[in-house]
Amino acid sequence: MNTAGHSEATERRGLELTPFRGLRYDPDLVGSLAAVTSPPYDVVVRPDGLHHLQDSDPHNIVRLILPQAVTPSARNEQAADTLHRWLSEGVLTTDPEPGLYVYEQHDGNGLLQRGIIGALRLTDPSEGVVLPHEDVMPHVIADRAALMRATSANLEPLLLTYRGNGSPSDTTTVVERVAEDPPLLSTTTEDGYSHRLWSVTDPAELTRIQTDLSHHQALIADGHHRWATYRRLRAEHPSPSPWDYGLVLLVDTARYPLRVRAIHRLLHGVPVADALAALDGLFRVQHLEVPLPEALEALADAACAGNAFLLAGDGAFHLVDHPDPDLLARTVPADRPAAWRTLDATVLHSTLLDHVWLIPEDDPTRIAYIHDTAATVRKAERDGGTAVLMHPVREEVVRDLALQGVTMPRKSTSFGPKPASGLVLRALEP
């Protein structure tokens, strides 16, 4: 009895992924599946990318994940009305039986990613099952929570990673077998990625996956704010309920390694000249008259030797490195591991934003977080602001800090490829 109890408790500490009846677009009622998909809500470059997606198809998922109206309440009401209309019109239909979904992305240049989409049991950080690695912004959680309350749906999956031992596990064995069958859907988006989706409904295969995953913990690769939102909404609904679970994509990075990219900053209303003037005597600044790819190479070289950033927005690039050690000693908190204190994101937030530029990191009127490098530069040049380009951190550093329970500054990493939004949704209430 004691052994069984211990085994059961051990399994409860792992990942608990459950099947669900997915909501999916009816391909006969939309122009194309590619035209109704979108990047995750926080990757869409606004307003340009938002308008492009809205115009690409009247049923594009961006109308649910980023509804447009004058007030927040009106936006959320609009999203709920749109979702209900699409359901009543049959634009979105519910799959006939619950399943887990095998999801594949391929870029045509050798990158292949496969994972499992399902409803994951929500856990508290103290359980050590799902590890966050970034801080979050309260106003973003409030925004996402209001949207999920209004729609009673998980509109897009989070990206979580776990690590197998590199050999085929029960989960990857099922994934790779299923990927040989004809998919439920197949489409290629305008970024060149092909997407395929399969449903796993066989009870034996579901059990193999669930048993395998129950021995793993996961790292949040993309979706910290949505995970925090899931947990907030779970607390608002008496358990047990569908709100005890949240929609995720789980990828074994030992089998399918992800790419880690940086998330850049755009300082609104701060001309490059002003940003550089504030750095005088505190950092070394080198003016670069080179194209963006060469400037990023210079940033990568400098980042190998220490903290480095690339400023842009005035038609040129400015490499900022060699921070004054006394400045770092005064501004970077000393109560964290050395790996955290030396992160570029730590120095950016603790030193540059908090003490040099005096810009609140969670004020959307002062700072924006943009994944696309060229788009960040373009927006800075167009708006008269300053683009702060970052060099990506290695996944090993992210995972090691997460295992220590240490979170990185918000928006420190961009793992990818990210799941396309719009391929499968999860309704929380009938």
Coordinates of C-alpha atoms in Angstrom, one line a residue:
M1 CA 0.0 0.0 0.0
N2 CA 2.8 2.4 0.9
T3 CA 4.6 1.7 -2.4
A4 CA 1.4 2.2 -4.4
G5 CA 0.7 5.5 -2.6
H6 CA 4.2 6.7 -3.2
S7 CA 3.9 5.8 -6.9
E8 CA 0.6 7.6 -7.2
A9 CA 2.0 10.7 -5.5
T10 CA 5.0 10.7 -7.8
E11 CA 2.7 10.5 -10.9
R12 CA 0.7 13.4 -9.6
R13 CA 3.8 15.5 -9.5
G14 CA 4.3 15.1 -13.2
L15 CA 2.5 16.4 -16.2
E16 CA -1.2 15.5 -16.5
L17 CA -2.3 16.0 -20.1
T18 CA -6.0 15.2 -20.9
P19 CA -7.8 14.8 -24.2
F20 CA -10.4 17.4 -25.3
R21 CA -12.8 18.0 -28.1
G22 CA -11.0 20.6 -30.2
L23 CA -12.7 23.5 -32.0
R24 CA -11.4 23.7 -35.5
Y25 CA -12.2 25.8 -38.6
D26 CA -14.3 24.1 -41.3
P27 CA -12.1 24.3 -44.3
D28 CA -15.2 24.4 -46.6
L29 CA -16.4 27.7 -45.0
V30 CA -13.1 29.6 -44.9
G31 CA -11.0 30.9 -47.8
S32 CA -8.0 28.8 -46.7
L33 CA -6.6 27.5 -43.4
A34 CA -3.5 29.6 -43.8
A35 CA -5.5 32.8 -44.2
V36 CA -7.3 32.3 -40.8
T37 CA -4.2 31.6 -38.7
S38 CA -2.0 34.1 -36.9
P39 CA 1.1 34.2 -34.8
P40 CA 0.5 34.2 -31.0
Y41 CA -1.2 37.4 -29.8
D42 CA 2.0 38.9 -28.4
V43 CA 4.1 38.2 -31.5
V44 CA 1.7 40.1 -33.9
V45 CA 3.4 43.4 -34.8
R46 CA 0.8 46.1 -34.2
P47 CA -0.7 47.9 -36.0
D48 CA 0.7 46.8 -39.3
G49 CA 0.6 43.0 -38.8
L50 CA -2.8 43.2 -37.1
H51 CA -4.4 45.1 -40.0
H52 CA -2.7 42.7 -42.5
L53 CA -4.2 39.6 -40.7
Q54 CA -7.6 41.2 -40.3
D55 CA -7.7 41.9 -44.0
S56 CA -6.4 38.5 -45.1
D57 CA -9.7 36.8 -44.2
P58 CA -12.9 37.8 -42.4
H59 CA -12.5 34.8 -40.1
N60 CA -8.9 35.2 -39.2
I61 CA -8.2 34.1 -35.6
V62 CA -6.7 37.5 -34.8
R63 CA -10.4 38.8 -34.5
L64 CA -10.6 36.6 -31.4
I65 CA -7.1 36.9 -29.8
L66 CA -6.7 40.6 -30.6
P67 CA -10.3 42.1 -31.0
Q68 CA -10.4 45.8 -31.9
A69 CA -12.8 48.2 -30.2
V70 CA -12.7 51.5 -28.3
T71 CA -12.7 50.1 -24.8
P72 CA -11.3 46.8 -23.3
S73 CA -14.8 45.6 -22.3
A74 CA -16.1 46.3 -25.8
R75 CA -13.2 44.4 -27.3
N76 CA -13.9 41.4 -25.1
E77 CA -17.6 41.5 -25.8
Q78 CA -16.8 41.7 -29.5
A79 CA -14.5 38.6 -29.3
A80 CA -17.2 36.6 -27.5
D81 CA -19.9 37.7 -30.0
T82 CA -17.6 36.7 -32.9
L83 CA -16.8 33.3 -31.4
H84 CA -20.5 32.6 -30.8
R85 CA -21.4 33.7 -34.3
W86 CA -18.7 31.5 -35.9
L87 CA -19.9 28.5 -33.9
S88 CA -23.5 29.1 -34.8
E89 CA -22.6 29.5 -38.5
G90 CA -20.4 26.3 -38.5
V91 CA -17.2 28.2 -39.3
L92 CA -15.8 26.6 -36.1
T93 CA -16.9 23.1 -35.4
T94 CA -16.3 20.7 -32.5
D95 CA -14.5 17.5 -33.1
P96 CA -16.7 14.4 -32.5
E97 CA -14.6 12.8 -29.8
P98 CA -12.0 13.9 -27.3
G99 CA -8.4 13.5 -28.3
L100 CA -4.8 14.8 -28.0
Y101 CA -3.4 16.4 -31.1
V102 CA -0.1 15.7 -32.8
Y103 CA 1.1 19.0 -34.2
E104 CA 4.0 19.3 -36.8
Q105 CA 5.8 22.4 -38.1
H106 CA 8.4 22.3 -40.9
D107 CA 10.2 25.3 -42.4
G108 CA 11.4 23.5 -45.5
N109 CA 15.1 24.1 -44.5
G110 CA 15.6 21.2 -42.2
L111 CA 13.7 22.4 -39.1
L112 CA 11.1 19.9 -38.0
Q113 CA 9.2 20.2 -34.8
R114 CA 6.5 17.9 -33.5
G115 CA 4.6 17.9 -30.2
I116 CA 1.4 17.1 -28.4
I117 CA -1.5 19.5 -27.9
G118 CA -3.8 18.8 -25.0
A119 CA -5.4 20.2 -21.8
L120 CA -2.8 20.3 -19.1
R121 CA -3.7 20.2 -15.4
L122 CA -2.7 23.5 -13.8
T123 CA -0.2 23.4 -11.0
D124 CA 1.3 25.9 -8.5
P125 CA 5.0 26.8 -8.8
S126 CA 5.7 25.1 -5.5
E127 CA 4.8 21.7 -7.1
G128 CA 7.7 22.0 -9.5
V129 CA 5.8 20.6 -12.4
V130 CA 5.6 23.6 -14.8
L131 CA 8.6 25.8 -14.5
P132 CA 8.4 29.5 -15.4
H133 CA 11.5 31.3 -16.4
E134 CA 10.3 34.9 -16.8
D135 CA 8.6 37.5 -14.8
V136 CA 5.1 38.7 -15.9
M137 CA 3.3 42.0 -16.2
P138 CA 0.0 42.3 -14.2
H139 CA -1.8 44.4 -16.8
V140 CA -1.2 41.8 -19.5
I141 CA -2.6 39.0 -17.2
A142 CA -5.6 41.2 -16.5
D143 CA -6.2 41.7 -20.2
R144 CA -5.9 38.0 -21.1
A145 CA -8.0 37.0 -18.2
A146 CA -10.8 39.3 -19.2
L147 CA -10.7 37.9 -22.8
M148 CA -10.8 34.3 -21.6
R149 CA -13.7 35.1 -19.2
A150 CA -15.7 36.7 -22.0
T151 CA -15.1 33.9 -24.5
S152 CA -14.9 30.9 -22.1
A153 CA -12.2 29.5 -24.3
N154 CA -8.5 28.8 -24.6
L155 CA -8.0 30.5 -28.0
E156 CA -4.3 29.5 -28.6
P157 CA -1.9 26.9 -27.0
L158 CA 1.1 27.8 -24.9
L159 CA 4.4 26.3 -25.9
L160 CA 6.0 24.1 -23.2
T161 CA 9.1 22.0 -23.4
Y162 CA 10.2 18.9 -21.6
R163 CA 13.3 16.8 -22.0
G164 CA 13.4 13.1 -22.8
N165 CA 16.6 11.2 -22.9
G166 CA 17.0 11.5 -26.7
S167 CA 15.7 8.1 -27.6
P168 CA 12.2 7.4 -28.7
S169 CA 9.9 7.5 -25.6
D170 CA 6.3 6.3 -25.5
T171 CA 5.1 9.8 -26.4
T172 CA 7.5 10.3 -29.4
T173 CA 6.8 6.8 -30.6
V174 CA 3.1 7.6 -30.8
V175 CA 3.8 11.0 -32.3
E176 CA 6.0 9.6 -35.0
R177 CA 3.7 6.8 -35.8
V178 CA 0.7 9.1 -36.1
A179 CA 2.7 11.5 -38.3
E180 CA 2.7 8.7 -41.0
D181 CA -1.1 8.9 -41.3
P182 CA -3.1 11.4 -43.4
P183 CA -3.5 14.6 -41.2
L184 CA -6.7 16.2 -40.2
L185 CA -5.4 19.4 -41.7
S186 CA -2.4 20.6 -43.6
T187 CA -1.5 24.1 -44.6
T188 CA 1.5 26.4 -45.4
T189 CA 1.5 29.9 -43.9
E190 CA 3.0 32.9 -45.5
D191 CA 6.2 32.6 -43.4
G192 CA 7.0 29.4 -45.3
Y193 CA 6.2 27.0 -42.4
S194 CA 4.0 24.0 -43.2
H195 CA 1.6 22.9 -40.4
R196 CA 0.0 19.5 -40.0
L197 CA -2.4 18.3 -37.3
W198 CA -3.6 14.8 -36.3
S199 CA -6.0 13.6 -33.6
V200 CA -5.0 10.8 -31.2
T201 CA -8.2 9.1 -29.8
D202 CA -7.1 5.5 -29.4
P203 CA -7.4 4.7 -25.6
A204 CA -4.2 2.7 -25.6
E205 CA -2.1 5.4 -27.3
L206 CA -3.6 8.0 -25.0
T207 CA -2.6 6.0 -22.0
R208 CA 0.9 5.6 -23.3
I209 CA 1.3 9.3 -23.7
Q210 CA -0.2 10.2 -20.4
T211 CA 1.8 7.7 -18.4
D212 CA 5.0 8.8 -20.1
L213 CA 4.4 12.5 -19.5
S214 CA 3.5 11.9 -15.8
H215 CA 7.2 11.4 -15.2
H216 CA 8.2 14.8 -16.6
Q217 CA 8.2 18.4 -15.7
A218 CA 8.0 21.2 -18.3
L219 CA 9.5 24.6 -18.9
I220 CA 7.3 27.4 -20.2
A221 CA 8.9 28.3 -23.5
D222 CA 6.3 30.7 -24.6
G223 CA 3.2 31.8 -22.8
H224 CA 4.1 33.0 -19.3
H225 CA 1.3 35.5 -19.2
R226 CA -1.3 33.0 -20.4
W227 CA -0.1 30.4 -17.9
A228 CA -0.5 33.0 -15.1
T229 CA -3.9 33.8 -16.6
Y230 CA -4.9 30.1 -16.6
R231 CA -4.0 30.0 -12.9
R232 CA -5.9 33.1 -12.0
L233 CA -9.0 31.9 -13.7
R234 CA -8.7 28.5 -12.1
A235 CA -8.9 30.2 -8.7
E236 CA -12.1 31.9 -9.7
H237 CA -14.0 28.7 -10.5
P238 CA -14.8 26.0 -8.0
S239 CA -12.9 22.8 -8.6
P240 CA -13.4 20.4 -10.3
S241 CA -14.0 22.3 -13.5
P242 CA -12.7 22.7 -17.1
W243 CA -10.8 25.8 -15.8
D244 CA -8.5 23.4 -13.9
Y245 CA -6.8 22.8 -17.2
G246 CA -5.2 24.9 -19.9
L247 CA -4.4 24.4 -23.6
V248 CA -0.7 23.7 -24.3
L249 CA 1.7 22.3 -26.9
L250 CA 4.3 20.0 -25.3
V251 CA 7.6 19.5 -27.2
D252 CA 10.4 17.1 -26.3
T253 CA 13.4 19.3 -27.0
A254 CA 15.8 16.4 -26.7
R255 CA 14.1 15.0 -29.8
Y256 CA 13.0 18.3 -31.4
P257 CA 15.3 21.2 -30.3
L258 CA 13.7 24.6 -30.3
R259 CA 15.4 27.8 -31.5
V260 CA 15.9 30.6 -28.9
R261 CA 15.7 34.1 -30.1
A262 CA 15.7 37.5 -28.4
I263 CA 12.8 39.8 -27.8
H264 CA 13.6 43.4 -28.6
R265 CA 12.5 46.6 -26.9
L266 CA 11.1 49.8 -28.5
L267 CA 11.4 52.9 -26.4
H268 CA 8.5 55.2 -27.3
G269 CA 9.3 58.9 -27.5
V270 CA 13.0 58.5 -26.8
P271 CA 15.1 59.6 -29.8
V272 CA 18.3 57.6 -30.3
A273 CA 20.4 60.7 -29.6
D274 CA 18.8 61.1 -26.2
A275 CA 19.3 57.4 -25.3
L276 CA 22.9 57.6 -26.3
A277 CA 23.6 60.8 -24.4
A278 CA 22.4 59.2 -21.2
L279 CA 25.0 56.5 -21.6
D280 CA 28.0 58.8 -21.8
G281 CA 30.7 57.6 -19.5
L282 CA 28.6 54.6 -18.4
F283 CA 29.0 52.3 -21.5
R284 CA 31.2 52.1 -24.5
V285 CA 29.3 53.2 -27.6
Q286 CA 30.5 52.4 -31.2
H287 CA 28.8 53.9 -34.2
L288 CA 28.2 51.3 -37.0
E289 CA 27.4 52.2 -40.6
V290 CA 26.6 48.7 -41.7
P291 CA 23.5 46.7 -42.7
L292 CA 21.4 45.0 -40.0
P293 CA 22.9 41.5 -40.5
E294 CA 26.4 42.8 -40.0
A295 CA 25.3 44.9 -37.0
L296 CA 23.8 41.7 -35.4
E297 CA 27.1 39.9 -36.0
A298 CA 28.9 42.7 -34.2
L299 CA 26.4 42.4 -31.3
A300 CA 26.9 38.6 -31.1
D301 CA 30.7 39.0 -31.0
A302 CA 30.4 41.7 -28.2
A303 CA 27.9 39.6 -26.3
C304 CA 30.5 36.8 -26.0
A305 CA 32.7 39.1 -23.9
G306 CA 30.0 40.7 -21.8
N307 CA 26.8 42.7 -21.7
A308 CA 26.0 44.3 -25.1
F309 CA 23.1 45.9 -26.9
L310 CA 22.4 47.4 -30.3
L311 CA 20.5 50.7 -30.5
A312 CA 18.8 51.8 -33.7
G313 CA 16.2 54.2 -35.0
D314 CA 18.2 57.0 -36.5
G315 CA 19.3 55.2 -39.7
A316 CA 22.4 53.7 -38.2
F317 CA 23.3 51.2 -35.5
H318 CA 25.1 51.8 -32.2
L319 CA 26.8 49.0 -30.4
V320 CA 26.6 49.6 -26.6
D321 CA 28.9 47.4 -24.4
H322 CA 31.5 47.4 -21.7
P323 CA 29.3 48.7 -18.9
D324 CA 31.0 50.5 -16.0
P325 CA 31.5 47.9 -13.2
D326 CA 30.6 50.4 -10.5
L327 CA 27.4 51.2 -12.3
L328 CA 26.5 47.5 -12.4
A329 CA 27.4 47.0 -8.7
R330 CA 25.1 49.9 -7.7
T331 CA 22.1 48.9 -9.9
V332 CA 22.0 45.0 -10.3
P333 CA 20.6 43.2 -7.3
A334 CA 23.2 41.1 -5.5
D335 CA 20.8 38.5 -4.1
R336 CA 20.5 36.4 -7.2
P337 CA 22.8 33.8 -8.9
A338 CA 25.7 35.1 -11.0
A339 CA 24.1 33.7 -14.1
W340 CA 21.1 35.9 -13.5
R341 CA 23.1 39.0 -12.6
T342 CA 25.1 38.9 -15.8
L343 CA 22.1 38.4 -18.2
D344 CA 21.7 41.1 -20.8
A345 CA 18.1 41.4 -19.9
T346 CA 19.0 41.9 -16.2
V347 CA 21.3 44.7 -17.1
L348 CA 18.8 46.2 -19.5
H349 CA 16.0 46.3 -16.9
S350 CA 17.9 46.9 -13.6
T351 CA 20.5 49.3 -15.0
L352 CA 19.4 50.9 -18.2
L353 CA 15.6 51.1 -17.9
D354 CA 15.4 51.6 -14.1
H355 CA 18.4 53.9 -13.5
V356 CA 19.7 55.4 -16.7
W357 CA 16.7 55.9 -19.0
L358 CA 14.1 55.9 -16.2
I359 CA 11.5 54.0 -18.2
P360 CA 8.9 51.8 -16.4
E361 CA 9.2 48.3 -17.9
D362 CA 5.5 47.6 -17.7
D363 CA 4.2 50.9 -19.1
P364 CA 3.0 50.1 -22.7
T365 CA 2.9 53.8 -23.5
R366 CA 6.7 54.0 -22.8
I367 CA 8.0 50.6 -24.0
A368 CA 7.0 47.9 -26.4
Y369 CA 8.3 44.3 -26.7
I370 CA 8.7 43.1 -30.3
H371 CA 9.9 39.7 -31.5
D372 CA 10.8 40.7 -35.1
T373 CA 14.2 42.4 -35.4
A374 CA 13.6 44.3 -38.7
A375 CA 10.2 45.4 -37.6
T376 CA 11.5 46.8 -34.3
V377 CA 14.1 48.9 -36.3
R378 CA 11.4 50.1 -38.8
K379 CA 9.0 51.2 -36.1
A380 CA 11.8 53.1 -34.2
E381 CA 12.8 54.9 -37.4
R382 CA 9.2 55.7 -38.3
D383 CA 8.1 56.8 -34.8
G384 CA 11.3 58.6 -33.7
G385 CA 11.9 56.1 -30.9
T386 CA 14.8 53.9 -30.0
A387 CA 15.1 50.2 -30.8
V388 CA 17.1 48.2 -28.3
L389 CA 18.1 45.0 -30.0
M390 CA 19.1 42.0 -27.8
H391 CA 21.3 38.9 -28.3
P392 CA 19.5 35.6 -27.4
V393 CA 20.3 33.7 -24.3
R394 CA 21.1 29.9 -24.5
E395 CA 18.3 27.5 -23.6
E396 CA 20.6 25.8 -21.0
V397 CA 20.9 29.0 -19.1
V398 CA 17.1 29.5 -19.1
R399 CA 16.5 25.9 -17.9
D400 CA 19.2 26.0 -15.2
L401 CA 17.8 29.2 -13.7
A402 CA 14.2 27.9 -13.9
L403 CA 15.3 24.7 -12.0
Q404 CA 16.7 27.0 -9.3
G405 CA 13.4 28.8 -9.1
V406 CA 14.9 32.0 -10.4
T407 CA 12.9 33.9 -13.0
M408 CA 14.5 36.1 -15.7
P409 CA 13.3 39.6 -16.4
R410 CA 10.1 39.7 -18.5
K411 CA 10.3 39.0 -22.2
S412 CA 13.9 37.7 -22.0
T413 CA 13.5 35.0 -24.6
S414 CA 11.6 33.9 -27.6
F415 CA 11.5 30.2 -28.1
G416 CA 10.3 28.9 -31.5
P417 CA 8.9 28.0 -33.8
K418 CA 5.7 28.9 -31.9
P419 CA 2.4 27.1 -32.6
A420 CA 0.2 28.9 -35.1
S421 CA -3.0 30.3 -33.5
G422 CA -6.2 29.1 -35.1
L423 CA -5.5 25.5 -35.8
V424 CA -7.2 24.1 -32.7
L425 CA -9.1 25.9 -29.9
R426 CA -10.5 24.6 -26.6
A427 CA -13.9 25.6 -25.3
L428 CA -14.3 25.7 -21.5
E429 CA -18.0 25.8 -21.4
P430 CA -20.7 24.4 -23.7

